[in-house]
Amino acid sequence: MLGTSMAMFALLTRLGCTFAASLFGGLVFGFNGYALERAYAGHLGLLENWLLVLVVAAILALRARRSLLRAALVGLTIALGFYISAYEGLLAAVIAFAFFLVELARLDSGRERRRSLVLAAWGCATIVFALLPILALYVSEHAAVVETT
């Protein structure tokens, strides 16, 4: 929870918030009721919310400079979320999906929209590529489980 608070503090400071606003935002995001309840219940895998801050930072970097490398960075952060917890990965994917929908609606020219679709596809390809080891493990383990039953 402290790492999540520090990550949000750093993001808010980088976005230009004052020290007090960044500190308050970091504390509220890191020590909210949901996080405290999950910690009390022992669901430590659901406390890796710093990843959501990392996804937002990667998305903001992509928006500042639209490149394939930054789209791949967004994809890698989402894949990292799936390695940490499926829940975190899904939340990260929903955040990125909402960003791309808003980005498509915001852009005026068809050329820029196509560029956004290419960047989204590149990010999705990066996710799949990064998750190939775990998907291969799932296929092999699933086949072993099916054989024993």
mmCIF file of C-alpha atoms in Angstrom:
data_model
loop_
_atom_site.group_PDB
_atom_site.id
_atom_site.type_symbol
_atom_site.label_atom_id
_atom_site.label_comp_id
_atom_site.label_asym_id
_atom_site.label_seq_id
_atom_site.Cartn_x
_atom_site.Cartn_y
_atom_site.Cartn_z
ATOM 1 C CA MET A 1 0.000 0.000 0.000
ATOM 2 C CA LEU A 2 2.876 2.332 0.703
ATOM 3 C CA GLY A 3 4.342 1.649 -2.758
ATOM 4 C CA THR A 4 0.993 2.470 -4.324
ATOM 5 C CA SER A 5 0.828 5.731 -2.382
ATOM 6 C CA MET A 6 4.345 6.662 -3.415
ATOM 7 C CA ALA A 7 3.656 5.854 -7.062
ATOM 8 C CA MET A 8 0.531 8.010 -7.094
ATOM 9 C CA PHE A 9 2.388 10.815 -5.307
ATOM 10 C CA ALA A 10 5.101 10.697 -7.990
ATOM 11 C CA LEU A 11 2.559 10.682 -10.826
ATOM 12 C CA LEU A 12 0.586 13.584 -9.393
ATOM 13 C CA THR A 13 3.768 15.559 -8.770
ATOM 14 C CA ARG A 14 4.885 14.905 -12.364
ATOM 15 C CA LEU A 15 1.484 16.105 -13.596
ATOM 16 C CA GLY A 16 2.061 19.434 -11.840
ATOM 17 C CA CYS A 17 0.058 19.096 -8.633
ATOM 18 C CA THR A 18 1.280 20.857 -5.531
ATOM 19 C CA PHE A 19 3.049 18.910 -2.807
ATOM 20 C CA ALA A 20 -0.029 18.895 -0.556
ATOM 21 C CA ALA A 21 -2.366 17.783 -3.349
ATOM 22 C CA SER A 22 0.056 15.051 -4.440
ATOM 23 C CA LEU A 23 0.476 13.846 -0.868
ATOM 24 C CA PHE A 24 -3.273 13.787 -0.291
ATOM 25 C CA GLY A 25 -3.945 12.006 -3.592
ATOM 26 C CA GLY A 26 -1.244 9.441 -2.892
ATOM 27 C CA LEU A 27 -2.555 8.702 0.579
ATOM 28 C CA VAL A 28 -6.160 8.453 -0.557
ATOM 29 C CA PHE A 29 -5.289 6.179 -3.485
ATOM 30 C CA GLY A 30 -2.942 3.972 -1.475
ATOM 31 C CA PHE A 31 -4.900 3.699 1.768
ATOM 32 C CA ASN A 32 -8.494 3.741 0.565
ATOM 33 C CA GLY A 33 -11.195 1.561 2.090
ATOM 34 C CA TYR A 34 -10.876 -1.085 -0.598
ATOM 35 C CA ALA A 35 -7.141 -1.490 -0.027
ATOM 36 C CA LEU A 36 -7.487 -1.597 3.740
ATOM 37 C CA GLU A 37 -10.276 -4.172 3.508
ATOM 38 C CA ARG A 38 -8.218 -6.369 1.130
ATOM 39 C CA ALA A 39 -5.203 -6.137 3.457
ATOM 40 C CA TYR A 40 -7.303 -7.041 6.477
ATOM 41 C CA ALA A 41 -8.846 -9.997 4.624
ATOM 42 C CA GLY A 42 -5.398 -11.205 3.540
ATOM 43 C CA HIS A 43 -5.845 -10.722 -0.222
ATOM 44 C CA LEU A 44 -2.382 -9.344 -0.787
ATOM 45 C CA GLY A 45 -2.466 -10.091 -4.525
ATOM 46 C CA LEU A 46 -5.166 -7.465 -4.927
ATOM 47 C CA LEU A 47 -3.027 -4.742 -3.351
ATOM 48 C CA GLU A 48 -0.671 -4.256 -6.280
ATOM 49 C CA ASN A 49 -2.455 -1.086 -7.360
ATOM 50 C CA TRP A 50 0.846 0.664 -8.141
ATOM 51 C CA LEU A 51 0.537 -1.125 -11.454
ATOM 52 C CA LEU A 52 -2.543 0.939 -12.309
ATOM 53 C CA VAL A 53 -0.525 4.101 -11.707
ATOM 54 C CA LEU A 54 2.190 2.688 -13.974
ATOM 55 C CA VAL A 55 -0.371 2.021 -16.713
ATOM 56 C CA VAL A 56 -1.681 5.581 -16.475
ATOM 57 C CA ALA A 57 1.877 6.936 -16.641
ATOM 58 C CA ALA A 58 2.591 4.784 -19.723
ATOM 59 C CA ILE A 59 -0.637 5.958 -21.358
ATOM 60 C CA LEU A 60 0.225 9.592 -20.684
ATOM 61 C CA ALA A 61 3.676 9.018 -22.199
ATOM 62 C CA LEU A 62 2.010 7.469 -25.252
ATOM 63 C CA ARG A 63 -0.324 10.426 -25.595
ATOM 64 C CA ALA A 64 2.585 12.861 -25.356
ATOM 65 C CA ARG A 65 4.543 11.069 -28.082
ATOM 66 C CA ARG A 66 2.661 8.529 -30.152
ATOM 67 C CA SER A 67 5.194 5.855 -31.059
ATOM 68 C CA LEU A 68 5.290 2.092 -31.378
ATOM 69 C CA LEU A 69 7.766 1.883 -28.518
ATOM 70 C CA ARG A 70 5.432 3.676 -26.130
ATOM 71 C CA ALA A 71 2.483 1.570 -27.290
ATOM 72 C CA ALA A 72 4.586 -1.502 -26.539
ATOM 73 C CA LEU A 73 5.314 -0.037 -23.099
ATOM 74 C CA VAL A 74 1.577 0.187 -22.420
ATOM 75 C CA GLY A 75 1.215 -3.426 -23.564
ATOM 76 C CA LEU A 76 4.075 -4.558 -21.321
ATOM 77 C CA THR A 77 2.564 -2.882 -18.275
ATOM 78 C CA ILE A 78 -0.736 -4.639 -18.937
ATOM 79 C CA ALA A 79 1.075 -7.963 -19.375
ATOM 80 C CA LEU A 80 2.906 -7.320 -16.102
ATOM 81 C CA GLY A 81 -0.504 -6.878 -14.508
ATOM 82 C CA PHE A 82 -1.569 -10.312 -15.734
ATOM 83 C CA TYR A 83 1.615 -11.834 -14.315
ATOM 84 C CA ILE A 84 0.889 -10.244 -10.935
ATOM 85 C CA SER A 85 -2.824 -11.063 -10.848
ATOM 86 C CA ALA A 86 -5.517 -11.601 -13.446
ATOM 87 C CA TYR A 87 -7.582 -8.980 -11.646
ATOM 88 C CA GLU A 88 -4.839 -6.352 -11.927
ATOM 89 C CA GLY A 89 -4.271 -7.222 -15.581
ATOM 90 C CA LEU A 90 -7.946 -6.878 -16.395
ATOM 91 C CA LEU A 91 -8.168 -3.524 -14.613
ATOM 92 C CA ALA A 92 -5.086 -2.301 -16.468
ATOM 93 C CA ALA A 93 -6.578 -3.484 -19.772
ATOM 94 C CA VAL A 94 -9.865 -1.698 -19.053
ATOM 95 C CA ILE A 95 -7.997 1.544 -18.309
ATOM 96 C CA ALA A 96 -6.042 1.290 -21.575
ATOM 97 C CA PHE A 97 -9.166 0.335 -23.546
ATOM 98 C CA ALA A 98 -11.041 3.360 -22.177
ATOM 99 C CA PHE A 99 -8.109 5.588 -23.120
ATOM 100 C CA PHE A 100 -8.057 4.301 -26.698
ATOM 101 C CA LEU A 101 -11.819 4.750 -27.056
ATOM 102 C CA VAL A 102 -11.575 8.343 -25.857
ATOM 103 C CA GLU A 103 -8.548 8.892 -28.081
ATOM 104 C CA LEU A 104 -10.445 7.624 -31.131
ATOM 105 C CA ALA A 105 -13.403 9.884 -30.352
ATOM 106 C CA ARG A 106 -11.115 12.877 -29.731
ATOM 107 C CA LEU A 107 -9.164 12.702 -32.974
ATOM 108 C CA ASP A 108 -10.491 14.535 -36.015
ATOM 109 C CA SER A 109 -8.649 13.100 -38.985
ATOM 110 C CA GLY A 110 -9.014 9.584 -40.289
ATOM 111 C CA ARG A 111 -5.235 9.330 -40.609
ATOM 112 C CA GLU A 112 -4.738 9.943 -36.882
ATOM 113 C CA ARG A 113 -7.487 7.472 -36.012
ATOM 114 C CA ARG A 114 -5.810 4.811 -38.145
ATOM 115 C CA ARG A 115 -2.537 5.580 -36.382
ATOM 116 C CA SER A 116 -4.274 5.092 -33.018
ATOM 117 C CA LEU A 117 -5.674 1.771 -34.181
ATOM 118 C CA VAL A 118 -2.196 0.663 -35.273
ATOM 119 C CA LEU A 119 -0.795 1.670 -31.883
ATOM 120 C CA ALA A 120 -3.599 -0.194 -30.098
ATOM 121 C CA ALA A 121 -2.964 -3.291 -32.213
ATOM 122 C CA TRP A 122 0.764 -3.039 -31.488
ATOM 123 C CA GLY A 123 0.026 -2.812 -27.762
ATOM 124 C CA CYS A 124 -2.251 -5.859 -27.959
ATOM 125 C CA ALA A 125 0.387 -7.800 -29.886
ATOM 126 C CA THR A 126 2.909 -6.909 -27.192
ATOM 127 C CA ILE A 127 0.543 -8.229 -24.524
ATOM 128 C CA VAL A 128 0.083 -11.525 -26.356
ATOM 129 C CA PHE A 129 3.813 -11.869 -27.005
ATOM 130 C CA ALA A 130 4.655 -11.146 -23.360
ATOM 131 C CA LEU A 131 2.056 -13.664 -22.168
ATOM 132 C CA LEU A 132 3.159 -16.488 -24.517
ATOM 133 C CA PRO A 133 5.196 -18.311 -21.824
ATOM 134 C CA ILE A 134 2.293 -18.427 -19.398
ATOM 135 C CA LEU A 135 -0.154 -19.383 -22.160
ATOM 136 C CA ALA A 136 2.145 -22.233 -23.262
ATOM 137 C CA LEU A 137 2.387 -23.400 -19.658
ATOM 138 C CA TYR A 138 -1.398 -23.301 -19.367
ATOM 139 C CA VAL A 139 -1.829 -25.420 -22.500
ATOM 140 C CA SER A 140 0.703 -28.026 -21.363
ATOM 141 C CA GLU A 141 -0.619 -28.186 -17.796
ATOM 142 C CA HIS A 142 -4.210 -28.264 -18.972
ATOM 143 C CA ALA A 143 -3.422 -31.236 -21.221
ATOM 144 C CA ALA A 144 -1.784 -33.025 -18.277
ATOM 145 C CA VAL A 145 -4.811 -32.424 -16.092
ATOM 146 C CA VAL A 146 -7.188 -33.647 -18.787
ATOM 147 C CA GLU A 147 -5.142 -36.856 -19.211
ATOM 148 C CA THR A 148 -5.352 -37.723 -15.503
ATOM 149 C CA THR A 149 -9.106 -37.285 -15.240
#
